[in-house]
Amino acid sequence: VTYTATINPLFQYQWSAVNGTVVSTNNLDSAEVVWNNTGPYAITLQACLSGACDSISLPIVIQPLPAAVAGPDQLVCSSTIHLTANVPNFGTGAWTQVTGSGTIQDTLDPNTAVTGINVGTSQYVWTISNPGCISELDTVTVQRDANPTPVDAGTDQTICASSVTLLAVTPT
């Protein structure tokens, strides 16, 4: 993360970071900091003139990356499914369709319906975004198979013999 300050060329400046590493101070008006872990930290800028120093600290909270979980892949015969993603602890989640067919009913609802899915493979991506952070995403694949042939065992028969021929429909 890069931090900047308005500086006076008469002063001497020193950047420091608690639980972070200052990796670059190109013009002393900015500092690039690598934070070691998630949690609360601080960046400090000290300004000195003729031996007198003053500093200012800015508290920083580094949040963990949000984990996106789109739910399990699905094998269905129906043209309607329900997507079941995780609710973000922070940030915003959104569904997008990347392949196939269907209409996502509410793209911001982690547990939304998708209607109008045709036979074949469709993929939907759940993305969690938080300003200033890398977005996390996960994909769910839905395989819709054709509905089976309706069951028909043939017409009812009354028999007086020891064997019978069943006339069921051949499945497709």
C-alpha positions as protocol buffer text, in pm:
chain_id: "A"
residue {
  index: 1
  type: VAL
  ca { x: 0 y: 0 z: 0 }
}
residue {
  index: 2
  type: THR
  ca { x: 134 y: 345 z: -84 }
}
residue {
  index: 3
  type: TYR
  ca { x: 83 y: 639 z: 154 }
}
residue {
  index: 4
  type: THR
  ca { x: 149 y: 1003 z: 63 }
}
residue {
  index: 5
  type: ALA
  ca { x: 199 y: 1327 z: 257 }
}
residue {
  index: 6
  type: THR
  ca { x: 247 y: 1692 z: 171 }
}
residue {
  index: 7
  type: ILE
  ca { x: 601 y: 1779 z: 277 }
}
residue {
  index: 8
  type: ASN
  ca { x: 804 y: 2093 z: 341 }
}
residue {
  index: 9
  type: PRO
  ca { x: 1153 y: 2072 z: 184 }
}
residue {
  index: 10
  type: LEU
  ca { x: 1309 y: 2233 z: 497 }
}
residue {
  index: 11
  type: PHE
  ca { x: 1217 y: 1931 z: 713 }
}
residue {
  index: 12
  type: GLN
  ca { x: 1373 y: 1586 z: 735 }
}
residue {
  index: 13
  type: TYR
  ca { x: 1121 y: 1300 z: 720 }
}
residue {
  index: 14
  type: GLN
  ca { x: 1119 y: 941 z: 840 }
}
residue {
  index: 15
  type: TRP
  ca { x: 844 y: 684 z: 767 }
}
residue {
  index: 16
  type: SER
  ca { x: 789 y: 384 z: 995 }
}
residue {
  index: 17
  type: ALA
  ca { x: 530 y: 108 z: 1016 }
}
residue {
  index: 18
  type: VAL
  ca { x: 428 y: -104 z: 1316 }
}
residue {
  index: 19
  type: ASN
  ca { x: 407 y: -471 z: 1205 }
}
residue {
  index: 20
  type: GLY
  ca { x: 483 y: -371 z: 848 }
}
residue {
  index: 21
  type: THR
  ca { x: 786 y: -308 z: 630 }
}
residue {
  index: 22
  type: VAL
  ca { x: 857 y: 23 z: 458 }
}
residue {
  index: 23
  type: VAL
  ca { x: 993 y: -98 z: 123 }
}
residue {
  index: 24
  type: SER
  ca { x: 1021 y: 234 z: -60 }
}
residue {
  index: 25
  type: THR
  ca { x: 1036 y: 605 z: 20 }
}
residue {
  index: 26
  type: ASN
  ca { x: 1100 y: 747 z: -325 }
}
residue {
  index: 27
  type: ASN
  ca { x: 1057 y: 1119 z: -264 }
}
residue {
  index: 28
  type: LEU
  ca { x: 997 y: 1112 z: 112 }
}
residue {
  index: 29
  type: ASP
  ca { x: 648 y: 1243 z: 32 }
}
residue {
  index: 30
  type: SER
  ca { x: 532 y: 884 z: -11 }
}
residue {
  index: 31
  type: ALA
  ca { x: 604 y: 545 z: 139 }
}
residue {
  index: 32
  type: GLU
  ca { x: 519 y: 197 z: 15 }
}
residue {
  index: 33
  type: VAL
  ca { x: 442 y: -44 z: 299 }
}
residue {
  index: 34
  type: VAL
  ca { x: 404 y: -421 z: 299 }
}
residue {
  index: 35
  type: TRP
  ca { x: 189 y: -537 z: 591 }
}
residue {
  index: 36
  type: ASN
  ca { x: 290 y: -872 z: 742 }
}
residue {
  index: 37
  type: ASN
  ca { x: -54 y: -1006 z: 839 }
}
residue {
  index: 38
  type: THR
  ca { x: -413 y: -904 z: 890 }
}
residue {
  index: 39
  type: GLY
  ca { x: -496 y: -693 z: 1195 }
}
residue {
  index: 40
  type: PRO
  ca { x: -456 y: -343 z: 1336 }
}
residue {
  index: 41
  type: TYR
  ca { x: -142 y: -149 z: 1249 }
}
residue {
  index: 42
  type: ALA
  ca { x: -13 y: 206 z: 1222 }
}
residue {
  index: 43
  type: ILE
  ca { x: 197 y: 406 z: 978 }
}
residue {
  index: 44
  type: THR
  ca { x: 393 y: 698 z: 1122 }
}
residue {
  index: 45
  type: LEU
  ca { x: 555 y: 996 z: 955 }
}
residue {
  index: 46
  type: GLN
  ca { x: 810 y: 1188 z: 1164 }
}
residue {
  index: 47
  type: ALA
  ca { x: 918 y: 1539 z: 1062 }
}
residue {
  index: 48
  type: CYS
  ca { x: 1227 y: 1707 z: 1212 }
}
residue {
  index: 49
  type: LEU
  ca { x: 1364 y: 2061 z: 1184 }
}
residue {
  index: 50
  type: SER
  ca { x: 1674 y: 2176 z: 1373 }
}
residue {
  index: 51
  type: GLY
  ca { x: 1652 y: 1886 z: 1618 }
}
residue {
  index: 52
  type: ALA
  ca { x: 1284 y: 1939 z: 1702 }
}
residue {
  index: 53
  type: CYS
  ca { x: 1063 y: 1652 z: 1586 }
}
residue {
  index: 54
  type: ASP
  ca { x: 695 y: 1587 z: 1559 }
}
residue {
  index: 55
  type: SER
  ca { x: 510 y: 1285 z: 1423 }
}
residue {
  index: 56
  type: ILE
  ca { x: 170 y: 1181 z: 1307 }
}
residue {
  index: 57
  type: SER
  ca { x: 37 y: 824 z: 1306 }
}
residue {
  index: 58
  type: LEU
  ca { x: -243 y: 684 z: 1099 }
}
residue {
  index: 59
  type: PRO
  ca { x: -416 y: 370 z: 1228 }
}
residue {
  index: 60
  type: ILE
  ca { x: -461 y: 97 z: 967 }
}
residue {
  index: 61
  type: VAL
  ca { x: -671 y: -221 z: 981 }
}
residue {
  index: 62
  type: ILE
  ca { x: -577 y: -491 z: 730 }
}
residue {
  index: 63
  type: GLN
  ca { x: -876 y: -719 z: 670 }
}
residue {
  index: 64
  type: PRO
  ca { x: -840 y: -1081 z: 560 }
}
residue {
  index: 65
  type: LEU
  ca { x: -931 y: -1157 z: 201 }
}
residue {
  index: 66
  type: PRO
  ca { x: -1295 y: -1259 z: 178 }
}
residue {
  index: 67
  type: ALA
  ca { x: -1336 y: -1624 z: 83 }
}
residue {
  index: 68
  type: ALA
  ca { x: -1593 y: -1678 z: -192 }
}
residue {
  index: 69
  type: VAL
  ca { x: -1777 y: -2012 z: -184 }
}
residue {
  index: 70
  type: ALA
  ca { x: -2027 y: -2059 z: -469 }
}
residue {
  index: 71
  type: GLY
  ca { x: -2166 y: -2388 z: -337 }
}
residue {
  index: 72
  type: PRO
  ca { x: -2151 y: -2738 z: -481 }
}
residue {
  index: 73
  type: ASP
  ca { x: -2173 y: -2823 z: -850 }
}
residue {
  index: 74
  type: GLN
  ca { x: -2520 y: -2949 z: -947 }
}
residue {
  index: 75
  type: LEU
  ca { x: -2660 y: -3219 z: -1175 }
}
residue {
  index: 76
  type: VAL
  ca { x: -3029 y: -3149 z: -1242 }
}
residue {
  index: 77
  type: CYS
  ca { x: -3320 y: -3222 z: -1476 }
}
residue {
  index: 78
  type: SER
  ca { x: -3512 y: -2906 z: -1384 }
}
residue {
  index: 79
  type: SER
  ca { x: -3490 y: -2571 z: -1563 }
}
residue {
  index: 80
  type: THR
  ca { x: -3481 y: -2394 z: -1223 }
}
residue {
  index: 81
  type: ILE
  ca { x: -3208 y: -2423 z: -959 }
}
residue {
  index: 82
  type: HIS
  ca { x: -3111 y: -2247 z: -636 }
}
residue {
  index: 83
  type: LEU
  ca { x: -2757 y: -2114 z: -595 }
}
residue {
  index: 84
  type: THR
  ca { x: -2619 y: -2129 z: -239 }
}
residue {
  index: 85
  type: ALA
  ca { x: -2311 y: -1912 z: -185 }
}
residue {
  index: 86
  type: ASN
  ca { x: -2162 y: -1784 z: 139 }
}
residue {
  index: 87
  type: VAL
  ca { x: -2265 y: -1447 z: 283 }
}
residue {
  index: 88
  type: PRO
  ca { x: -1963 y: -1211 z: 286 }
}
residue {
  index: 89
  type: ASN
  ca { x: -1838 y: -1102 z: 631 }
}
residue {
  index: 90
  type: PHE
  ca { x: -1745 y: -772 z: 468 }
}
residue {
  index: 91
  type: GLY
  ca { x: -1762 y: -649 z: 112 }
}
residue {
  index: 92
  type: THR
  ca { x: -2030 y: -728 z: -144 }
}
residue {
  index: 93
  type: GLY
  ca { x: -2112 y: -1053 z: -321 }
}
residue {
  index: 94
  type: ALA
  ca { x: -2250 y: -1075 z: -674 }
}
residue {
  index: 95
  type: TRP
  ca { x: -2342 y: -1356 z: -916 }
}
residue {
  index: 96
  type: THR
  ca { x: -2252 y: -1351 z: -1285 }
}
residue {
  index: 97
  type: GLN
  ca { x: -2320 y: -1608 z: -1554 }
}
residue {
  index: 98
  type: VAL
  ca { x: -2011 y: -1708 z: -1753 }
}
residue {
  index: 99
  type: THR
  ca { x: -2141 y: -1992 z: -1973 }
}
residue {
  index: 100
  type: GLY
  ca { x: -2467 y: -2158 z: -2065 }
}
residue {
  index: 101
  type: SER
  ca { x: -2818 y: -2031 z: -2010 }
}
residue {
  index: 102
  type: GLY
  ca { x: -3053 y: -1913 z: -1740 }
}
residue {
  index: 103
  type: THR
  ca { x: -3161 y: -1593 z: -1570 }
}
residue {
  index: 104
  type: ILE
  ca { x: -3023 y: -1511 z: -1224 }
}
residue {
  index: 105
  type: GLN
  ca { x: -3319 y: -1375 z: -1026 }
}
residue {
  index: 106
  type: ASP
  ca { x: -3120 y: -1155 z: -781 }
}
residue {
  index: 107
  type: THR
  ca { x: -2750 y: -1114 z: -862 }
}
residue {
  index: 108
  type: LEU
  ca { x: -2672 y: -973 z: -513 }
}
residue {
  index: 109
  type: ASP
  ca { x: -2846 y: -1252 z: -316 }
}
residue {
  index: 110
  type: PRO
  ca { x: -2609 y: -1537 z: -224 }
}
residue {
  index: 111
  type: ASN
  ca { x: -2908 y: -1779 z: -216 }
}
residue {
  index: 112
  type: THR
  ca { x: -3093 y: -1691 z: -534 }
}
residue {
  index: 113
  type: ALA
  ca { x: -3283 y: -1884 z: -799 }
}
residue {
  index: 114
  type: VAL
  ca { x: -3181 y: -1927 z: -1162 }
}
residue {
  index: 115
  type: THR
  ca { x: -3462 y: -1994 z: -1408 }
}
residue {
  index: 116
  type: GLY
  ca { x: -3475 y: -2089 z: -1775 }
}
residue {
  index: 117
  type: ILE
  ca { x: -3176 y: -2322 z: -1774 }
}
residue {
  index: 118
  type: ASN
  ca { x: -3149 y: -2520 z: -2097 }
}
residue {
  index: 119
  type: VAL
  ca { x: -3010 y: -2873 z: -2133 }
}
residue {
  index: 120
  type: GLY
  ca { x: -2628 y: -2861 z: -2115 }
}
residue {
  index: 121
  type: THR
  ca { x: -2366 y: -2701 z: -1892 }
}
residue {
  index: 122
  type: SER
  ca { x: -2397 y: -2357 z: -1733 }
}
residue {
  index: 123
  type: GLN
  ca { x: -2151 y: -2186 z: -1503 }
}
residue {
  index: 124
  type: TYR
  ca { x: -2214 y: -1913 z: -1248 }
}
residue {
  index: 125
  type: VAL
  ca { x: -1948 y: -1718 z: -1059 }
}
residue {
  index: 126
  type: TRP
  ca { x: -1989 y: -1579 z: -705 }
}
residue {
  index: 127
  type: THR
  ca { x: -1752 y: -1282 z: -659 }
}
residue {
  index: 128
  type: ILE
  ca { x: -1690 y: -1106 z: -327 }
}
residue {
  index: 129
  type: SER
  ca { x: -1545 y: -756 z: -365 }
}
residue {
  index: 130
  type: ASN
  ca { x: -1421 y: -517 z: -99 }
}
residue {
  index: 131
  type: PRO
  ca { x: -1285 y: -176 z: -205 }
}
residue {
  index: 132
  type: GLY
  ca { x: -907 y: -170 z: -183 }
}
residue {
  index: 133
  type: CYS
  ca { x: -880 y: -551 z: -173 }
}
residue {
  index: 134
  type: ILE
  ca { x: -840 y: -823 z: -431 }
}
residue {
  index: 135
  type: SER
  ca { x: -1176 y: -974 z: -532 }
}
residue {
  index: 136
  type: GLU
  ca { x: -1229 y: -1341 z: -450 }
}
residue {
  index: 137
  type: LEU
  ca { x: -1441 y: -1568 z: -669 }
}
residue {
  index: 138
  type: ASP
  ca { x: -1568 y: -1923 z: -695 }
}
residue {
  index: 139
  type: THR
  ca { x: -1751 y: -2100 z: -977 }
}
residue {
  index: 140
  type: VAL
  ca { x: -2044 y: -2342 z: -960 }
}
residue {
  index: 141
  type: THR
  ca { x: -2111 y: -2567 z: -1260 }
}
residue {
  index: 142
  type: VAL
  ca { x: -2467 y: -2681 z: -1332 }
}
residue {
  index: 143
  type: GLN
  ca { x: -2523 y: -2974 z: -1567 }
}
residue {
  index: 144
  type: ARG
  ca { x: -2885 y: -2994 z: -1678 }
}
residue {
  index: 145
  type: ASP
  ca { x: -2983 y: -3325 z: -1834 }
}
residue {
  index: 146
  type: ALA
  ca { x: -3295 y: -3375 z: -2046 }
}
residue {
  index: 147
  type: ASN
  ca { x: -3603 y: -3494 z: -1864 }
}
residue {
  index: 148
  type: PRO
  ca { x: -3646 y: -3870 z: -1901 }
}
residue {
  index: 149
  type: THR
  ca { x: -3915 y: -4016 z: -2124 }
}
residue {
  index: 150
  type: PRO
  ca { x: -4251 y: -4026 z: -1941 }
}
residue {
  index: 151
  type: VAL
  ca { x: -4320 y: -4364 z: -1784 }
}
residue {
  index: 152
  type: ASP
  ca { x: -4577 y: -4577 z: -1967 }
}
residue {
  index: 153
  type: ALA
  ca { x: -4608 y: -4947 z: -1889 }
}
residue {
  index: 154
  type: GLY
  ca { x: -4863 y: -5005 z: -2166 }
}
residue {
  index: 155
  type: THR
  ca { x: -5234 y: -5068 z: -2148 }
}
residue {
  index: 156
  type: ASP
  ca { x: -5393 y: -5271 z: -1870 }
}
residue {
  index: 157
  type: GLN
  ca { x: -5438 y: -5638 z: -1962 }
}
residue {
  index: 158
  type: THR
  ca { x: -5659 y: -5920 z: -1835 }
}
residue {
  index: 159
  type: ILE
  ca { x: -5492 y: -6256 z: -1891 }
}
residue {
  index: 160
  type: CYS
  ca { x: -5584 y: -6624 z: -1854 }
}
residue {
  index: 161
  type: ALA
  ca { x: -5241 y: -6761 z: -1950 }
}
residue {
  index: 162
  type: SER
  ca { x: -4920 y: -6833 z: -1762 }
}
residue {
  index: 163
  type: SER
  ca { x: -4717 y: -6563 z: -1944 }
}
residue {
  index: 164
  type: VAL
  ca { x: -4774 y: -6208 z: -2061 }
}
residue {
  index: 165
  type: THR
  ca { x: -4592 y: -5960 z: -2285 }
}
residue {
  index: 166
  type: LEU
  ca { x: -4538 y: -5613 z: -2132 }
}
residue {
  index: 167
  type: LEU
  ca { x: -4547 y: -5324 z: -2377 }
}
residue {
  index: 168
  type: ALA
  ca { x: -4355 y: -5051 z: -2189 }
}
residue {
  index: 169
  type: VAL
  ca { x: -4208 y: -4745 z: -2359 }
}
residue {
  index: 170
  type: THR
  ca { x: -3834 y: -4768 z: -2431 }
}
residue {
  index: 171
  type: PRO
  ca { x: -3652 y: -4492 z: -2239 }
}
residue {
  index: 172
  type: THR
  ca { x: -3457 y: -4230 z: -2435 }
}
